[in-house]
mmCIF file of C-alpha atoms in Angstrom:
data_model
loop_
_atom_site.group_PDB
_atom_site.id
_atom_site.type_symbol
_atom_site.label_atom_id
_atom_site.label_comp_id
_atom_site.label_asym_id
_atom_site.label_seq_id
_atom_site.Cartn_x
_atom_site.Cartn_y
_atom_site.Cartn_z
ATOM 1 C CA UNK A 1 -60.493 -10.117 30.514
ATOM 2 C CA UNK A 2 -62.987 -12.550 32.480
ATOM 3 C CA UNK A 3 -62.132 -16.523 33.794
ATOM 4 C CA UNK A 4 -65.350 -17.309 31.727
ATOM 5 C CA UNK A 5 -63.331 -15.773 28.030
ATOM 6 C CA UNK A 6 -60.750 -18.129 26.988
ATOM 7 C CA UNK A 7 -57.954 -18.871 24.419
ATOM 8 C CA UNK A 8 -57.790 -19.759 20.813
ATOM 9 C CA UNK A 9 -55.233 -20.936 19.499
ATOM 10 C CA UNK A 10 -54.340 -20.737 15.564
ATOM 11 C CA UNK A 11 -52.547 -23.078 13.825
ATOM 12 C CA UNK A 12 -51.098 -21.138 10.631
ATOM 13 C CA UNK A 13 -50.002 -23.300 7.768
ATOM 14 C CA UNK A 14 -45.748 -23.522 7.017
ATOM 15 C CA UNK A 15 -45.245 -21.296 4.246
ATOM 16 C CA UNK A 16 -47.164 -18.551 5.321
ATOM 17 C CA UNK A 17 -44.416 -16.208 5.943
ATOM 18 C CA UNK A 18 -46.438 -14.906 9.292
ATOM 19 C CA UNK A 19 -44.501 -16.368 13.188
ATOM 20 C CA UNK A 20 -41.550 -14.444 14.440
ATOM 21 C CA UNK A 21 -39.252 -12.686 12.636
ATOM 22 C CA UNK A 22 -36.053 -15.196 11.626
ATOM 23 C CA UNK A 23 -32.530 -13.499 13.026
ATOM 24 C CA UNK A 24 -30.603 -11.126 10.387
ATOM 25 C CA UNK A 25 -27.531 -13.078 10.637
ATOM 26 C CA UNK A 26 -25.936 -10.011 9.173
ATOM 27 C CA UNK A 27 -24.627 -8.664 12.388
ATOM 28 C CA UNK A 28 -21.017 -9.345 13.041
ATOM 29 C CA UNK A 29 -19.211 -9.023 16.288
ATOM 30 C CA UNK A 30 -16.797 -6.002 15.990
ATOM 31 C CA UNK A 31 -13.887 -7.365 18.048
ATOM 32 C CA UNK A 32 -11.559 -8.772 15.381
ATOM 33 C CA UNK A 33 -10.538 -12.071 15.459
ATOM 34 C CA UNK A 34 -8.564 -15.039 13.565
ATOM 35 C CA UNK A 35 -8.045 -13.685 10.035
ATOM 36 C CA UNK A 36 -8.587 -16.386 7.349
ATOM 37 C CA UNK A 37 -5.328 -18.341 7.686
ATOM 38 C CA UNK A 38 -5.210 -18.143 11.487
ATOM 39 C CA UNK A 39 -3.349 -15.438 11.735
ATOM 40 C CA UNK A 40 -3.887 -13.362 15.009
ATOM 41 C CA UNK A 41 -5.377 -9.025 13.659
ATOM 42 C CA UNK A 42 -3.714 -8.307 16.798
ATOM 43 C CA UNK A 43 0.169 -7.653 16.735
ATOM 44 C CA UNK A 44 2.975 -10.607 18.070
ATOM 45 C CA UNK A 45 5.852 -9.527 17.962
ATOM 46 C CA UNK A 46 6.796 -13.216 18.279
ATOM 47 C CA UNK A 47 5.074 -14.397 15.864
ATOM 48 C CA UNK A 48 6.983 -11.435 13.785
ATOM 49 C CA UNK A 49 10.019 -12.916 14.768
ATOM 50 C CA UNK A 50 9.468 -16.684 14.238
ATOM 51 C CA UNK A 51 7.876 -15.250 10.149
ATOM 52 C CA UNK A 52 11.716 -14.236 9.800
ATOM 53 C CA UNK A 53 14.377 -16.592 7.772
ATOM 54 C CA UNK A 54 16.677 -16.517 11.102
ATOM 55 C CA UNK A 55 14.349 -16.711 14.535
ATOM 56 C CA UNK A 56 17.029 -17.248 16.967
ATOM 57 C CA UNK A 57 19.141 -14.793 15.703
ATOM 58 C CA UNK A 58 16.565 -12.310 15.548
ATOM 59 C CA UNK A 59 15.445 -12.468 18.983
ATOM 60 C CA UNK A 60 19.140 -11.579 19.902
ATOM 61 C CA UNK A 61 18.620 -8.692 17.891
ATOM 62 C CA UNK A 62 15.854 -7.748 19.155
ATOM 63 C CA UNK A 63 16.010 -9.274 23.132
ATOM 64 C CA UNK A 64 19.261 -7.708 24.209
ATOM 65 C CA UNK A 65 18.445 -4.203 23.527
ATOM 66 C CA UNK A 66 14.794 -5.204 26.135
ATOM 67 C CA UNK A 67 16.949 -6.015 28.529
ATOM 68 C CA UNK A 68 18.723 -3.455 28.861
ATOM 69 C CA UNK A 69 16.206 -1.167 29.163
ATOM 70 C CA UNK A 70 14.097 -3.216 31.970
ATOM 71 C CA UNK A 71 17.121 -3.493 33.780
ATOM 72 C CA UNK A 72 16.936 0.238 34.009
ATOM 73 C CA UNK A 73 13.568 0.826 33.996
ATOM 74 C CA UNK A 74 13.547 -0.933 37.159
ATOM 75 C CA UNK A 75 17.283 -0.894 38.621
ATOM 76 C CA UNK A 76 16.148 1.334 41.602
ATOM 77 C CA UNK A 77 13.717 -1.246 42.329
ATOM 78 C CA UNK A 78 16.847 -4.145 42.156
ATOM 79 C CA UNK A 79 19.301 -1.844 44.382
ATOM 80 C CA UNK A 80 20.634 1.721 44.922
ATOM 81 C CA UNK A 81 24.530 0.916 43.789
ATOM 82 C CA UNK A 82 25.014 3.411 40.962
ATOM 83 C CA UNK A 83 27.604 1.831 40.302
ATOM 84 C CA UNK A 84 26.639 -2.066 39.838
ATOM 85 C CA UNK A 85 23.593 -0.298 37.773
ATOM 86 C CA UNK A 86 26.154 1.636 34.970
ATOM 87 C CA UNK A 87 28.127 -1.966 35.002
ATOM 88 C CA UNK A 88 25.334 -4.240 34.246
ATOM 89 C CA UNK A 89 23.527 -1.626 31.760
ATOM 90 C CA UNK A 90 26.489 -1.326 29.537
ATOM 91 C CA UNK A 91 27.538 -5.069 29.677
ATOM 92 C CA UNK A 92 24.221 -6.116 28.478
ATOM 93 C CA UNK A 93 24.359 -2.243 25.504
ATOM 94 C CA UNK A 94 27.579 -3.508 24.641
ATOM 95 C CA UNK A 95 26.301 -7.331 24.044
ATOM 96 C CA UNK A 96 23.300 -5.677 22.409
ATOM 97 C CA UNK A 97 26.067 -3.542 19.889
ATOM 98 C CA UNK A 98 28.330 -6.654 19.691
ATOM 99 C CA UNK A 99 25.291 -9.292 18.278
ATOM 100 C CA UNK A 100 23.358 -6.276 15.821
ATOM 101 C CA UNK A 101 27.486 -5.158 14.359
ATOM 102 C CA UNK A 102 28.551 -8.863 13.823
ATOM 103 C CA UNK A 103 25.544 -10.889 13.758
ATOM 104 C CA UNK A 104 22.170 -9.315 13.685
ATOM 105 C CA UNK A 105 23.042 -7.544 10.291
ATOM 106 C CA UNK A 106 25.401 -9.925 8.927
ATOM 107 C CA UNK A 107 22.193 -12.231 8.846
ATOM 108 C CA UNK A 108 19.173 -10.347 8.611
ATOM 109 C CA UNK A 109 19.574 -7.721 5.803
ATOM 110 C CA UNK A 110 23.310 -9.036 4.630
ATOM 111 C CA UNK A 111 24.826 -5.617 6.179
ATOM 112 C CA UNK A 112 27.792 -4.905 7.609
ATOM 113 C CA UNK A 113 30.697 -2.837 8.351
ATOM 114 C CA UNK A 114 33.746 -1.777 10.743
ATOM 115 C CA UNK A 115 37.095 -0.468 10.949
ATOM 116 C CA UNK A 116 40.249 -1.414 10.265
ATOM 117 C CA UNK A 117 43.617 0.563 11.205
ATOM 118 C CA UNK A 118 46.200 0.923 8.234
ATOM 119 C CA UNK A 119 50.370 0.348 8.660
ATOM 120 C CA UNK A 120 50.569 4.940 8.314
ATOM 121 C CA UNK A 121 48.542 4.447 10.635
ATOM 122 C CA UNK A 122 45.259 5.200 9.857
ATOM 123 C CA UNK A 123 42.009 4.172 9.841
ATOM 124 C CA UNK A 124 40.120 3.204 7.542
ATOM 125 C CA UNK A 125 36.239 2.312 7.393
ATOM 126 C CA UNK A 126 34.601 -0.493 5.531
ATOM 127 C CA UNK A 127 31.367 -1.253 4.603
ATOM 128 C CA UNK A 128 29.298 -3.961 2.823
ATOM 129 C CA UNK A 129 26.926 -4.972 1.568
ATOM 130 C CA UNK A 130 25.385 -8.738 -0.159
ATOM 131 C CA UNK A 131 24.879 -8.819 -3.451
ATOM 132 C CA UNK A 132 22.533 -11.437 -2.993
ATOM 133 C CA UNK A 133 19.404 -9.270 -2.126
ATOM 134 C CA UNK A 134 16.570 -11.204 -2.119
ATOM 135 C CA UNK A 135 17.777 -13.843 0.359
ATOM 136 C CA UNK A 136 16.669 -11.588 2.894
ATOM 137 C CA UNK A 137 13.038 -11.365 4.157
ATOM 138 C CA UNK A 138 10.129 -7.892 4.773
ATOM 139 C CA UNK A 139 9.917 -9.782 7.832
ATOM 140 C CA UNK A 140 14.264 -10.233 8.746
ATOM 141 C CA UNK A 141 14.560 -6.017 7.223
ATOM 142 C CA UNK A 142 11.121 -4.996 9.342
ATOM 143 C CA UNK A 143 12.808 -6.701 12.436
ATOM 144 C CA UNK A 144 16.314 -4.900 12.252
ATOM 145 C CA UNK A 145 15.592 -1.272 11.379
ATOM 146 C CA UNK A 146 12.114 -0.854 13.136
ATOM 147 C CA UNK A 147 14.022 -2.482 16.643
ATOM 148 C CA UNK A 148 17.562 0.290 15.688
ATOM 149 C CA UNK A 149 15.922 3.113 15.678
ATOM 150 C CA UNK A 150 13.531 1.960 17.763
ATOM 151 C CA UNK A 151 15.458 1.184 20.821
ATOM 152 C CA UNK A 152 18.146 4.820 20.519
ATOM 153 C CA UNK A 153 14.176 6.563 20.361
ATOM 154 C CA UNK A 154 12.902 5.096 24.073
ATOM 155 C CA UNK A 155 17.102 5.790 25.429
ATOM 156 C CA UNK A 156 16.211 9.511 24.052
ATOM 157 C CA UNK A 157 12.554 9.986 26.321
ATOM 158 C CA UNK A 158 14.606 7.882 29.493
ATOM 159 C CA UNK A 159 17.677 10.838 28.878
ATOM 160 C CA UNK A 160 14.979 13.499 29.437
ATOM 161 C CA UNK A 161 13.307 12.030 31.922
ATOM 162 C CA UNK A 162 16.834 11.588 33.794
ATOM 163 C CA UNK A 163 17.166 15.203 33.154
ATOM 164 C CA UNK A 164 14.537 17.015 34.070
ATOM 165 C CA UNK A 165 15.044 14.881 37.567
ATOM 166 C CA UNK A 166 18.574 16.647 37.716
ATOM 167 C CA UNK A 167 19.784 12.838 37.793
ATOM 168 C CA UNK A 168 22.678 13.462 36.084
ATOM 169 C CA UNK A 169 24.796 10.889 37.242
ATOM 170 C CA UNK A 170 21.904 7.811 35.681
ATOM 171 C CA UNK A 171 21.940 9.922 32.623
ATOM 172 C CA UNK A 172 25.274 9.245 31.705
ATOM 173 C CA UNK A 173 23.565 5.126 31.024
ATOM 174 C CA UNK A 174 21.245 7.151 28.227
ATOM 175 C CA UNK A 175 24.254 8.549 26.495
ATOM 176 C CA UNK A 176 26.062 5.430 26.567
ATOM 177 C CA UNK A 177 23.151 2.971 24.682
ATOM 178 C CA UNK A 178 22.760 6.442 22.500
ATOM 179 C CA UNK A 179 26.328 6.450 21.682
ATOM 180 C CA UNK A 180 25.916 2.758 20.663
ATOM 181 C CA UNK A 181 22.459 2.981 18.981
ATOM 182 C CA UNK A 182 24.498 5.403 17.017
ATOM 183 C CA UNK A 183 27.317 3.979 15.411
ATOM 184 C CA UNK A 184 25.686 0.972 14.311
ATOM 185 C CA UNK A 185 23.074 3.308 12.724
ATOM 186 C CA UNK A 186 25.266 5.618 10.904
ATOM 187 C CA UNK A 187 27.147 2.325 9.868
ATOM 188 C CA UNK A 188 24.255 -0.184 8.752
ATOM 189 C CA UNK A 189 22.370 2.980 7.295
ATOM 190 C CA UNK A 190 25.686 3.409 4.538
ATOM 191 C CA UNK A 191 26.155 0.167 3.611
ATOM 192 C CA UNK A 192 22.531 0.136 2.703
ATOM 193 C CA UNK A 193 21.189 1.629 -0.733
ATOM 194 C CA UNK A 194 17.892 1.768 0.408
ATOM 195 C CA UNK A 195 18.598 3.487 3.522
ATOM 196 C CA UNK A 196 21.034 5.875 1.860
ATOM 197 C CA UNK A 197 17.733 6.609 -1.244
ATOM 198 C CA UNK A 198 15.145 7.554 2.827
ATOM 199 C CA UNK A 199 18.217 9.382 4.040
ATOM 200 C CA UNK A 200 18.549 11.366 1.265
ATOM 201 C CA UNK A 201 14.996 12.298 0.249
ATOM 202 C CA UNK A 202 14.239 13.112 3.824
ATOM 203 C CA UNK A 203 16.879 15.579 3.828
ATOM 204 C CA UNK A 204 16.040 17.149 0.453
ATOM 205 C CA UNK A 205 12.287 17.579 1.140
ATOM 206 C CA UNK A 206 11.876 16.974 4.891
ATOM 207 C CA UNK A 207 15.071 18.666 7.052
ATOM 208 C CA UNK A 208 16.216 20.983 3.983
ATOM 209 C CA UNK A 209 12.552 22.807 4.076
ATOM 210 C CA UNK A 210 13.380 23.898 7.141
ATOM 211 C CA UNK A 211 17.371 25.100 6.592
ATOM 212 C CA UNK A 212 16.536 26.743 3.198
ATOM 213 C CA UNK A 213 20.274 26.379 2.604
ATOM 214 C CA UNK A 214 22.047 23.731 -0.246
ATOM 215 C CA UNK A 215 25.133 23.210 1.242
ATOM 216 C CA UNK A 216 23.802 22.278 4.454
ATOM 217 C CA UNK A 217 21.986 19.798 2.897
ATOM 218 C CA UNK A 218 24.611 18.196 1.187
ATOM 219 C CA UNK A 219 26.977 18.045 3.956
ATOM 220 C CA UNK A 220 24.044 15.946 6.258
ATOM 221 C CA UNK A 221 23.222 13.764 3.469
ATOM 222 C CA UNK A 222 26.386 12.998 2.597
ATOM 223 C CA UNK A 223 27.347 12.756 6.069
ATOM 224 C CA UNK A 224 24.758 10.053 6.665
ATOM 225 C CA UNK A 225 24.912 8.077 3.316
ATOM 226 C CA UNK A 226 28.866 7.853 2.543
ATOM 227 C CA UNK A 227 29.040 10.677 -0.011
ATOM 228 C CA UNK A 228 31.762 12.754 -0.108
ATOM 229 C CA UNK A 229 34.462 12.981 1.705
ATOM 230 C CA UNK A 230 34.579 10.377 3.845
ATOM 231 C CA UNK A 231 38.313 10.776 5.069
ATOM 232 C CA UNK A 232 38.579 6.992 4.070
ATOM 233 C CA UNK A 233 35.615 5.011 3.865
ATOM 234 C CA UNK A 234 35.493 2.634 1.616
ATOM 235 C CA UNK A 235 32.531 0.991 0.299
ATOM 236 C CA UNK A 236 32.524 -2.573 -0.834
ATOM 237 C CA UNK A 237 30.736 -5.484 -2.387
ATOM 238 C CA UNK A 238 30.864 -8.555 -1.513
ATOM 239 C CA UNK A 239 28.637 -11.788 -0.900
ATOM 240 C CA UNK A 240 28.648 -11.916 3.523
#
């Protein structure tokens, strides 16, 4: 273009449609944001706990499990004394066992179990379930059962890790944790009719196909779900 040439600007009438195309508003960010009700799409444990009918109980239901796992994982950075690690870990596990058995199970899902010694020296196991299940929300049940099953899964992984690393003395802590978790899982599963049905279906359709033995299936279902000969077990429906 020579210097003699000039640039002419043309005024276009309004509404002619010419010009720069407008930016489309249909493109949306792929990053999840808050939902319409203000809740985040990202899982927030604190929000889930606050959604329960007993937030403080739900907090302690999870807290002692987390504390015992974290202390065991990072105890080597705190002390090299195995006795101290074992004692404090067992204390935290015992606190968790007591809270789950006597507080959170009753408050969050309306279930309770215990044993009593009769005059003849025999032991009777009592499993109670509240008939007023409508008072317990879905958040209560989710927090209770998820934490109850997730904790022993974590301890199982730590036990395998200790065995692979030949740290047999430290493996005692996961063994104690699994024993306490198994006691609560068995007790509350026998209390809950819904959990009995789930265990029955799982054993019948899953493990039963592998074993292919009806007698073994019935034995496992009876042991976990409380059927068959339970050696003095009593099922009681009571208002907790």
